[in-house]
Coordinates of C-alpha atoms in Angstrom, one line a residue:
X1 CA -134.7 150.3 199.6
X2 CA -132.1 148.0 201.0
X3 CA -134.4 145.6 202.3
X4 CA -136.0 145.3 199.4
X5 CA -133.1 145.2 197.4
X6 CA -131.8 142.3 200.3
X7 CA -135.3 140.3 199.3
X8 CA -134.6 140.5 195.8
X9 CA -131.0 139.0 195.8
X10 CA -132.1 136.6 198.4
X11 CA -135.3 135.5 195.7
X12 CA -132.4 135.3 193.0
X13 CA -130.1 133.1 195.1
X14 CA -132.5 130.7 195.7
X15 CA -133.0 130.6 192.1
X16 CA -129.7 129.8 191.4
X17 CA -128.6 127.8 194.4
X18 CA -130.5 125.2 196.2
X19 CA -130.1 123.4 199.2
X20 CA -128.8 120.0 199.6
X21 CA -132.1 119.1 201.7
X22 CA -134.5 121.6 199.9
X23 CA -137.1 121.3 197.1
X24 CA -136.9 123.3 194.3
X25 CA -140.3 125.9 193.6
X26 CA -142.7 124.0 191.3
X27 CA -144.0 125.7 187.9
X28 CA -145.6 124.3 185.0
X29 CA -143.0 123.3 183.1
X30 CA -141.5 121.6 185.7
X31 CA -144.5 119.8 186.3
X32 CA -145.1 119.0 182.8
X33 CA -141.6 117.8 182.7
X34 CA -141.4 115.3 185.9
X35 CA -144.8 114.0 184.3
X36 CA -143.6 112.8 181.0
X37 CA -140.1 111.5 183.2
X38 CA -142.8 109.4 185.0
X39 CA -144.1 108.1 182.6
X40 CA -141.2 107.5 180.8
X41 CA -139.9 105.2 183.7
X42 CA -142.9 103.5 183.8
X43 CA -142.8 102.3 180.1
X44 CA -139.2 101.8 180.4
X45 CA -139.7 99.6 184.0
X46 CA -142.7 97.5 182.2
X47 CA -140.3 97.2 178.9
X48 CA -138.8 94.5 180.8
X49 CA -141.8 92.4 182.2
X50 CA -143.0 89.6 180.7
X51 CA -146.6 91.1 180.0
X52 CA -145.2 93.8 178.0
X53 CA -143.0 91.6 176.1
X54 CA -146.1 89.7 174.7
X55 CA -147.1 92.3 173.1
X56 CA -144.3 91.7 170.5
X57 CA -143.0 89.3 168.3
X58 CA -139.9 90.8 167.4
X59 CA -137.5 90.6 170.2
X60 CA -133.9 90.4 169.4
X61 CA -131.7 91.2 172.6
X62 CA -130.4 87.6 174.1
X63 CA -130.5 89.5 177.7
X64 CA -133.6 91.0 177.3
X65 CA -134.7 87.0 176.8
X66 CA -132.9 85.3 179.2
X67 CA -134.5 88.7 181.9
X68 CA -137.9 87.6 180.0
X69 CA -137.1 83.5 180.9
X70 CA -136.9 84.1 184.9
X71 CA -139.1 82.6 187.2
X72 CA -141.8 85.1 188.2
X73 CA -142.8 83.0 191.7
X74 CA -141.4 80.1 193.7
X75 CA -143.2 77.8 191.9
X76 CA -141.4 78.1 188.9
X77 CA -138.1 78.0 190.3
X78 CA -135.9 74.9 189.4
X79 CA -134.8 74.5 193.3
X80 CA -136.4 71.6 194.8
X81 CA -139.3 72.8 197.5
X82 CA -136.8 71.4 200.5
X83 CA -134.2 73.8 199.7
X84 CA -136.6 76.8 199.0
X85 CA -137.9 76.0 202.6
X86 CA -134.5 76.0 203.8
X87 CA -133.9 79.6 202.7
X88 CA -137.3 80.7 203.9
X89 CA -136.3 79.5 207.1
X90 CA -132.8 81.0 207.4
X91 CA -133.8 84.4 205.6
X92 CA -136.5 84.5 208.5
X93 CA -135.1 83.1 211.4
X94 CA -131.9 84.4 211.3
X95 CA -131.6 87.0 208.8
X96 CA -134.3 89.2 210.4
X97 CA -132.5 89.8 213.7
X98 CA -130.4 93.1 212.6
X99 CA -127.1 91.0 213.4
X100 CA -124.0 89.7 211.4
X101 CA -125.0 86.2 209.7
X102 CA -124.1 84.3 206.6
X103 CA -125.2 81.9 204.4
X104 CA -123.3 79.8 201.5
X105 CA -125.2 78.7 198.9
X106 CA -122.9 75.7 197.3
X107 CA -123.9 74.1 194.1
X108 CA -123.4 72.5 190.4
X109 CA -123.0 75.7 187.8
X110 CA -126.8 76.4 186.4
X111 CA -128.9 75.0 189.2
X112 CA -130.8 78.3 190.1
X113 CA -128.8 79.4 193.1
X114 CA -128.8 83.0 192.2
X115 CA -132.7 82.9 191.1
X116 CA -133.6 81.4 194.1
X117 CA -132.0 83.4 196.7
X118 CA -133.2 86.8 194.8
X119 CA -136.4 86.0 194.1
X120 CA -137.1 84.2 198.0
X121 CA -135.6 87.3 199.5
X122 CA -138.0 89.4 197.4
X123 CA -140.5 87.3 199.0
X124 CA -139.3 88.3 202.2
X125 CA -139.3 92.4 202.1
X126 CA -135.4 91.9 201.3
X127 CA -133.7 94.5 199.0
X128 CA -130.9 92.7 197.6
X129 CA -127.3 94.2 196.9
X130 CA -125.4 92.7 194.8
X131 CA -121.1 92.9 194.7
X132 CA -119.6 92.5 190.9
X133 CA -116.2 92.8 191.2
X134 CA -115.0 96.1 189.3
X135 CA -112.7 95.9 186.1
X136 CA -111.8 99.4 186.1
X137 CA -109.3 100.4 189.0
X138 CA -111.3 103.5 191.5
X139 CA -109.3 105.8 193.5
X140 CA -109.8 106.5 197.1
X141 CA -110.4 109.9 198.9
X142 CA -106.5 110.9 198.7
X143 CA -106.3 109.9 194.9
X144 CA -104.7 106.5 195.1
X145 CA -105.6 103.0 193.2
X146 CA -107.3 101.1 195.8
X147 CA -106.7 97.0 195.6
X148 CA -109.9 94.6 194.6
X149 CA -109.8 93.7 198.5
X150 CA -109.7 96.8 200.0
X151 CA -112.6 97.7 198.0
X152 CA -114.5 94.7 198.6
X153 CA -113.9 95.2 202.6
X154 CA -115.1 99.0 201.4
X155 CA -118.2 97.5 199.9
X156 CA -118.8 94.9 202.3
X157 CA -118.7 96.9 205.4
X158 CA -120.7 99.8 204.0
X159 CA -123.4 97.6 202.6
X160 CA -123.9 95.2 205.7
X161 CA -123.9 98.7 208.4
X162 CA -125.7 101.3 206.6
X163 CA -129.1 101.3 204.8
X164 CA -129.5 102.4 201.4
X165 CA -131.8 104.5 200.3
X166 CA -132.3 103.4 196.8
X167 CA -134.2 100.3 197.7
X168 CA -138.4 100.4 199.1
X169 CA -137.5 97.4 201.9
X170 CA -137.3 97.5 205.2
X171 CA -134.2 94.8 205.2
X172 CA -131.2 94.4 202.9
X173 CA -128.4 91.5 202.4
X174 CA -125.7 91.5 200.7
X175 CA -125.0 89.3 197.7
X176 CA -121.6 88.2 196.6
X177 CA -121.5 85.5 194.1
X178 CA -118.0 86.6 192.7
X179 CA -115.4 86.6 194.7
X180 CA -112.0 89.4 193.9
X181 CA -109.5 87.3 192.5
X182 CA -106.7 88.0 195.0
X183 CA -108.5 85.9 198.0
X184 CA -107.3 83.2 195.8
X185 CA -104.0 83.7 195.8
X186 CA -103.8 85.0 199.1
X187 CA -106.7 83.3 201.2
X188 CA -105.1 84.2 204.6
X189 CA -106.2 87.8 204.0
X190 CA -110.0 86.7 204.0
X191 CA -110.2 85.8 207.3
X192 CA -109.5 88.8 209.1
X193 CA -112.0 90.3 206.7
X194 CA -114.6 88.0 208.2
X195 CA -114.0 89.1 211.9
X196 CA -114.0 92.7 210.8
X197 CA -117.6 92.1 209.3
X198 CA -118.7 89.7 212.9
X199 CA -117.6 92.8 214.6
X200 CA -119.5 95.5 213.4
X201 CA -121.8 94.3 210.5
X202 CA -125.5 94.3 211.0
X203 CA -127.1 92.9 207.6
X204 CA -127.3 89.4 206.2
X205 CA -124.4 88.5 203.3
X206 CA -124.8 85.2 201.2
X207 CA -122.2 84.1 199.3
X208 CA -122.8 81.8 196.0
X209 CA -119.9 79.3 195.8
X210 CA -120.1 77.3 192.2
X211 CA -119.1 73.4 192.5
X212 CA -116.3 72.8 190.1
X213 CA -114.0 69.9 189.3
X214 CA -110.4 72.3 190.3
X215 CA -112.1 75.2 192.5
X216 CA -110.9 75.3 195.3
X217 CA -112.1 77.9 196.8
X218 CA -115.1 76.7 199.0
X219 CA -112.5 74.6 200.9
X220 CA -109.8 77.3 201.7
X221 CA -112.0 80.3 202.0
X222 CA -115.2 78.6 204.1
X223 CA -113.4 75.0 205.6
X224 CA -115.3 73.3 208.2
X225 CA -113.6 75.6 211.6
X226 CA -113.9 78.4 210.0
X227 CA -117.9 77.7 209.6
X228 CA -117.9 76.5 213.3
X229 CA -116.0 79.4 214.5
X230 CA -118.3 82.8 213.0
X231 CA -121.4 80.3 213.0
X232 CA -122.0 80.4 209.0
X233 CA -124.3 78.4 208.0
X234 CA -124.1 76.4 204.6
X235 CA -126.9 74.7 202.0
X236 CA -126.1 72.8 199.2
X237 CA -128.1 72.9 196.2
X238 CA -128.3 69.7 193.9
X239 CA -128.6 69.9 190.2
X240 CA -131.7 70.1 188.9
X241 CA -133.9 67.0 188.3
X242 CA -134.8 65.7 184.9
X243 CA -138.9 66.5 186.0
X244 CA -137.9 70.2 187.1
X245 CA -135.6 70.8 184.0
X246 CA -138.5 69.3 181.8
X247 CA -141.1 71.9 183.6
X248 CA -139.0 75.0 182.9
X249 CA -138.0 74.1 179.4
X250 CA -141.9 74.1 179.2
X251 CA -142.1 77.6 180.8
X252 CA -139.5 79.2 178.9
X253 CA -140.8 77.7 175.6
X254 CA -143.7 79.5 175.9
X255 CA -142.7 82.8 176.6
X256 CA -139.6 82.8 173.9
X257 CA -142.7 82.0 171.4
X258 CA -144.8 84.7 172.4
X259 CA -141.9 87.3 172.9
X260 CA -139.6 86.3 169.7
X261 CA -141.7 84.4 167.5
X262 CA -140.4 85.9 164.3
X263 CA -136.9 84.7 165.1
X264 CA -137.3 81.4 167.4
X265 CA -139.4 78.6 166.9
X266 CA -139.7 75.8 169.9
X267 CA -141.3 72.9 169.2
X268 CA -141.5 69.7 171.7
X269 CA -138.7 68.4 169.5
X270 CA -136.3 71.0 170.3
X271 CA -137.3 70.5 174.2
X272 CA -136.5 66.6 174.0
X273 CA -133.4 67.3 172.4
X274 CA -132.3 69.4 174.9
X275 CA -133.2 67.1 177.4
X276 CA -131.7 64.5 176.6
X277 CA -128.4 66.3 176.9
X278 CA -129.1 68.1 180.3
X279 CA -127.2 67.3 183.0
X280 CA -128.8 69.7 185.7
X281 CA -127.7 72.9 184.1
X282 CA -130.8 75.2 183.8
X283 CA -128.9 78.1 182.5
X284 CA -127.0 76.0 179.8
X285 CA -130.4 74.2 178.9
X286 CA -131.9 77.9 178.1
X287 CA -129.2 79.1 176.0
X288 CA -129.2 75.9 174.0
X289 CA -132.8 76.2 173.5
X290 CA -133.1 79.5 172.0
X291 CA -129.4 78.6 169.6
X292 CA -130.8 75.2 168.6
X293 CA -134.6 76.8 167.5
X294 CA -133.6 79.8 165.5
X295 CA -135.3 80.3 162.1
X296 CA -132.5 79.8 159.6
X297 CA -133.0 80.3 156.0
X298 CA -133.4 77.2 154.1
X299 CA -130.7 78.7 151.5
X300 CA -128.3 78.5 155.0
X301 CA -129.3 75.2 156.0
X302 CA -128.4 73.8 152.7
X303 CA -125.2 75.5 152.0
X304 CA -123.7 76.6 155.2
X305 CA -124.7 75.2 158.4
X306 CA -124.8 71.7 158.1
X307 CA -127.4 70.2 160.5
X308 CA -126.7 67.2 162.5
X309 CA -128.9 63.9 161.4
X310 CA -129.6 63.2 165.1
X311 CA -129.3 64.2 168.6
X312 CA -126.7 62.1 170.8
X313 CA -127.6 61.1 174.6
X314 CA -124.9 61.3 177.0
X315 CA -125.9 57.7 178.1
X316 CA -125.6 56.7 174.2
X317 CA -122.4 58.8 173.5
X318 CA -120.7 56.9 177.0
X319 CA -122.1 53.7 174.9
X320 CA -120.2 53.9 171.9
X321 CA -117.1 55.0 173.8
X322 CA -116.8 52.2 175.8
X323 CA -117.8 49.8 173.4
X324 CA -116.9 51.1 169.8
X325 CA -117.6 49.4 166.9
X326 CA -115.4 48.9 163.8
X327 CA -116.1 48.1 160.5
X328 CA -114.0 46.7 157.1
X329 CA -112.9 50.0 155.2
X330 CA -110.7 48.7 152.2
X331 CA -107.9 47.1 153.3
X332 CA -108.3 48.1 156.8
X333 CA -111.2 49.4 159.1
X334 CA -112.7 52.3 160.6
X335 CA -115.1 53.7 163.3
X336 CA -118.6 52.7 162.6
X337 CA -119.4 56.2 164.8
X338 CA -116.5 59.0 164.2
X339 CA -114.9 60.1 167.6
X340 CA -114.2 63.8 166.5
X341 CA -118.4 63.6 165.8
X342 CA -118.7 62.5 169.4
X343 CA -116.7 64.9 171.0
X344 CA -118.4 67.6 169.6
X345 CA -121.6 66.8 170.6
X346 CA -120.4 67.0 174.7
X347 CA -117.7 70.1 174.5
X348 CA -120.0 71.8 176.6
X349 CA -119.7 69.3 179.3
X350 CA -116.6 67.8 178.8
X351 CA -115.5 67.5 182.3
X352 CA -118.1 65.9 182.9
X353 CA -118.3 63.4 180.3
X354 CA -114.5 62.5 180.7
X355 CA -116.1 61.6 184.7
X356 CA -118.5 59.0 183.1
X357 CA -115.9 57.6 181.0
X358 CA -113.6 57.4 184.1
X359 CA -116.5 55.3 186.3
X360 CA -117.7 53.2 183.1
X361 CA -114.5 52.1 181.5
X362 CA -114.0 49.0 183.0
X363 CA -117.3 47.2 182.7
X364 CA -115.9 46.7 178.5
X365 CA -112.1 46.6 178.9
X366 CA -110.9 42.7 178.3
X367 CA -107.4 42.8 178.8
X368 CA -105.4 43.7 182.5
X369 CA -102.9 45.4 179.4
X370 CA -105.9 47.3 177.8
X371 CA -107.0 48.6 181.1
X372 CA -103.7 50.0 182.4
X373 CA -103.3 52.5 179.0
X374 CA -107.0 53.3 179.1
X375 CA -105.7 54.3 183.3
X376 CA -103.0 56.4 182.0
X377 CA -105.1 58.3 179.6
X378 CA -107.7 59.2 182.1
X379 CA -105.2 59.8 184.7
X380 CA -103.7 62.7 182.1
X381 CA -107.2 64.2 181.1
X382 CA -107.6 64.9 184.7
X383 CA -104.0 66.7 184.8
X384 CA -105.4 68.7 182.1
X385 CA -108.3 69.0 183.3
X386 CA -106.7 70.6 185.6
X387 CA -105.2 73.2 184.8
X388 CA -107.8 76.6 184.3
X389 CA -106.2 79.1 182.6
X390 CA -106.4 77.7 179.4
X391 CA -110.5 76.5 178.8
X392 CA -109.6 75.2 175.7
X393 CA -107.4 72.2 176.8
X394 CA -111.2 70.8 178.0
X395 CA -112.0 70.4 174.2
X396 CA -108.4 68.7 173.6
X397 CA -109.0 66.6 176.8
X398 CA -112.3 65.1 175.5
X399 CA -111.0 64.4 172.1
X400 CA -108.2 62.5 173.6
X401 CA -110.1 60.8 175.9
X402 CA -112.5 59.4 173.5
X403 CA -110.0 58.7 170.7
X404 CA -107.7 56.6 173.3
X405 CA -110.5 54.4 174.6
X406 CA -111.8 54.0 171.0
X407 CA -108.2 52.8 170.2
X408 CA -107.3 50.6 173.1
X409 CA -110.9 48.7 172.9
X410 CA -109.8 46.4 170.1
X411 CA -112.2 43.4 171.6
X412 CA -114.8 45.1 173.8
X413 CA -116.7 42.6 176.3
X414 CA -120.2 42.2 174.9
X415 CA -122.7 42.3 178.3
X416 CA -125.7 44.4 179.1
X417 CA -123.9 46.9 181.7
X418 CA -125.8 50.0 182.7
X419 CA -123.9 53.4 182.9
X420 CA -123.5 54.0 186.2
X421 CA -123.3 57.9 187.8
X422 CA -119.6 59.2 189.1
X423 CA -119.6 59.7 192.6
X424 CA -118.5 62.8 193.8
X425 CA -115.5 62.2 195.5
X426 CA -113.4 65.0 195.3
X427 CA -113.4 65.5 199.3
X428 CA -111.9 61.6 199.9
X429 CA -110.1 62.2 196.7
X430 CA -108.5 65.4 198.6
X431 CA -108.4 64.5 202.0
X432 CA -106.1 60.8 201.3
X433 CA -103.7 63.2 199.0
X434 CA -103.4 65.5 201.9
X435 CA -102.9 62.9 204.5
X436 CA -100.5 60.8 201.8
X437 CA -98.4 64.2 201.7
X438 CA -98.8 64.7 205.5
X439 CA -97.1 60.9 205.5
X440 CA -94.6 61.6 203.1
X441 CA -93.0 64.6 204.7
X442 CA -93.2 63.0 208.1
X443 CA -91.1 60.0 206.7
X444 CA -88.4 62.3 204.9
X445 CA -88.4 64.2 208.2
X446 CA -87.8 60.8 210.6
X447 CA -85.4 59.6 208.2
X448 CA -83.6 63.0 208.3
X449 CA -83.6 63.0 211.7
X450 CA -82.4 59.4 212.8
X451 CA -79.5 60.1 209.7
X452 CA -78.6 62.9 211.8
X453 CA -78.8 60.7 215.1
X454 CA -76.7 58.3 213.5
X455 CA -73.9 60.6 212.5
X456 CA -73.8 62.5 216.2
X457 CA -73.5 58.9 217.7
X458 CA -70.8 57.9 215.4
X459 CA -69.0 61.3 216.5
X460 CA -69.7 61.0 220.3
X461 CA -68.3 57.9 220.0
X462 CA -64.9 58.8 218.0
X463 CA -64.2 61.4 220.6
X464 CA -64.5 59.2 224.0
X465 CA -62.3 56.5 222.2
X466 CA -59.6 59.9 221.1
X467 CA -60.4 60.5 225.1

C-alpha cells in the first residue's frame, strides 16, 4: 500500500514539476499544439521574405519595406567587390582561429557597412550578435542600476567567451555599431576595457564607426598605437559609386512594386531623380525613393502638397550659388533662383553641400573684398556645423551659407569652371590645429619661464650688491 501510494505521488509530482533538463510526457494535445506553433513560426519566419511579400500588394509597414529592400546575396550588396574580399578574407583568416581579434569597419553614413558585414558573415557559418545600447536602466544581481559601461563590458565579455545557444552556427562575432555614450566623455575608460577583452575573449567583435564631419570618436577611441598595440585591424568603406547606387535603386524598385503596389509607384523618373541627388548614401537613396513615389490623391496634389516643377542636381544647385543671377524687379532686383528654394532642396545633406561651396567659392569671387566675407561666412557655418546637439542649426547653416554667397556675388566672374570634389581633410585639418596648440603652449610656457629667469637674476643680483 505505501509503495503504491509512494508511485502515485511520485507520477503526480512529475506532473506538476518538471526538471530543468527533462522533457515533458507527450499526449495528443500537446502534439496537436506544438504542430500548429510550428507552423505558425513558419508562416510568421516566411512573412518577412521577399517571396512571400510578392504575394501582396498591399504592404504598409516602412520596416517591413526597408527588411523587404536588403540585399539577399553579395552580389547585390552596394560594397565594392575589393572590400567584400577584404572581409572574406579577415572573417576567414583570422576570425576563425577561436582567439580575441577585431575589425573596424570606417565609413560615409549609408554605404552598406552593416549589410555587408551581416550578410558576408552569414556566408561564413557566422551567427551574428548584435549590441544596441539599452534605454531602460537594468539592475544587477544585488539590485543596483548598473552604468551603460559596465553593462557593455557585461555584454562584451559574455558574448565574445561563451556560446549561445540561440543561434544554428558553429562561430559567433560580436557586432557593435553603437557605442554607450559615456566612452565619449570619458574615453580613458575604453581602453582597459580592450585589454580585459585581449585577455580572456575568444570570439571575433567588429565595430562600425560612421565618418562624420565633428565625430570624433574613431580618433580617440581606435588612434593609430592603440590599433598597433592589440593588433586591430581596420577597412574603410567608400561611398557608394554612382553605377552601384544606380543598380540597387533598380533592385529595390522592383521589389517595392511588387510588394506595395497599391501605395508606391516607381517609375525610371523617380530613380533619376534620386540619383541625381545621391551622394553615396544607399540608405538615404531608399527612403527617398519610397517618400518621393507615393500615390497621392490628385485632390492633395492640387490643394495641399505643392509639387516641385523640377528636380535640382547638387552640381546645378553649387552652380547657381556661386554664380547667382539677378534680375530687374521694380525699382530694384531679385534672385532669378530663390535661395530659401535652394536650401530646401539639400537639408538632407547640408554638411555636405556647405563643403562644396567651401572648395568652389573662389573660382566666381571677383573682388580680394568679396572673398574675405564670403571666408567669414564659411568659416562660421563650420562653427555651427559644429556643434551636435542641436541638428537643426544644419538647416540654419545652409540657409545662411547660400544667402551670404548669393549677397556678396554682386559681379560673378563669367568662365566655364567645373565643380570640383572637397577633399577630405579633416586628419591635416586636425593634426596642424593640434600641433599649432602644441606650439602655442610651448611658447607661453618659454616665455613664462625666461620671465621667471629674468626676475631670479635680477634678485640674485640685488642681494650680492646688498652683500
Amino acid at each position: 500500500m505505501i509503495e503504491s501510494k509512494v508511485s502515485k505521488v511520485s507520477k503526480r509530482s512529475n506532473i506538476w514539476c518538471i526538471p530543468s533538463f527533462d522533457c515533458e510526457p507527450i499526449n495528443e494535445s500537446l502534439a496537436k499544439r506544438s504542430n500548429t506553433v510550428e507552423l505558425d513560426k513558419t508562416l510568421f519566419d516566411e512573412s518577412f521574405t521577399q517571396n512571400n511579400f510578392k504575394r501582396r500588394k498591399h504592404e504598409t509597414s516602412l520596416s517591413k519595406l526597408l527588411a523587404a529592400c536588403e540585399p539577399q546575396k553579395p552580389s547585390e550588396l552596394a560594397v565594392s567587390k575589393q572590400k567584400q574580399n577584404e572581409i572574406s578574407n579577415w572573417l576567414q583568416c583570422k576570425a576563425s582561429k577561436r582567439q580575441p581579434s577585431m575589425l573596424i569597419l570606417f565609413g560615409p553614413a549609408g554605404c552598406g557597412k552593416t549589410a555587408a558585414i551581416k550578410l558576408l558573415a552569414k556566408e561564413n557559418d557566422f551567427n551574428v550578435i548584435e549590441w544596441i545600447t539599452p534605454i531602460d536602466p537594468t539592475e544587477d544581481e544585488n539590485r543596483r542600476i548598473m552604468r551603460q559601461g559596465d553593462r557593455f563590458e557585461d555584454h562584451l565579455i559574455r558574448a565574445t567567451r561563451y556560446r549561445t545557444v540561440l543561434g544554428d552556427c558553429l562561430k559567433q562575432l560580436l557586432l557593435v555599431k553603437d557605442l554607450p555614450n559615456i566612452y565619449q566623455e570619458d574615453d580613458k575608460s575604453f581602453f582597459p576595457l580592450l585589454e580585459k577583452y585581449f585577455q580572456i575573449g575568444r570570439e571575433p567583435v567588429i565595430f562600425v564607426c560612421t565618418e562624420t564631419g565633428n565625430s570624433r570618436l574613431m580618433h580617440t577611441l581606435f588612434p593609430l598605437d592603440v590599433r598597433e598595440k592589440f593588433g586591430i585591424d581596420l577597412i574603410n568603406i567608400n561611398a557608394v559609386t554612382p553605377t552601384a547606387m544606380k543598380n540597387v535603386l533598380k533592385r529595390v524598385s522592383s521589389t517595392l512594386n511588387s510588394i506595395a503596389g497599391d501605395m508606391l509607384h516607381i517609375t525610371q523618373q523617380h530613380i533619376d531623380e534620386i540619383l541625381s541627388n545621391s551622394i553615396g548614401d544607399v540608405r538615404s537613396a531608399v527612403l527617398n525613393l519610397i517618400f518621393v513615389s507615393l500615390r497621392v490623391p490628385d485632390r492633395h496634389l492640387k490643394s495641399e502638397c505643392g509639387l516641385r516643377e523640377e528636380t535640382l542636381g547638387l552640381l546645378h544647385g553649387i552652380g547657381r550659388v556661386i554664380n547667382p543671377k539677378r534680375e530687374p524687379h521694380g525699382d530694384s532686383w531679385k534672385f532669378v533662383h530663390d535661395p530659401e528654394e535652394i536650401a530646401s532642396f539639400f537639408e538632407s545633406q547640408s554638411i555636405v553641400f556647405v563643403k562644396f561651396l567651401q572648395e568652389n567659392y573662389l573660382n566666381t569671387i571677383r573682388t580680394l573684398e568679396e572673398a574675405a566675407a564670403v571666408s567669414d561666412i564659411l568659416s562660421l557655418a563650420d562653427v555651427l556645423n559644429s556643434e551636435w546637439r542641436d541638428r537643426n542649426l544644419s538647416k540654419i547653416t545652409l540657409s545662411y551659407c547660400i544667402h551670404g554667397l548669393m549677397l556678396m556675388n554682386e559681379k560673378p566672374v563669367t568662365a566655364w569652371n567645373p565643380v570640383r570634389k572637397p577633399r577630405d581633410d579633416h586628419n591635416n585639418i586636425r593634426r596642424c590645429l593640434v600641433t599649432a596648440e602644441t606650439l602655442s603652449y610651448q611658447s607661453i610656457i618659454k616665455s613664462t619661464f625666461t620671465e621667471t629667469n629674468e626676475i631670479l637674476n635680477k634678485d640674485i643680483e640685488i642681494i650680492i650688491e646688498e652683500d
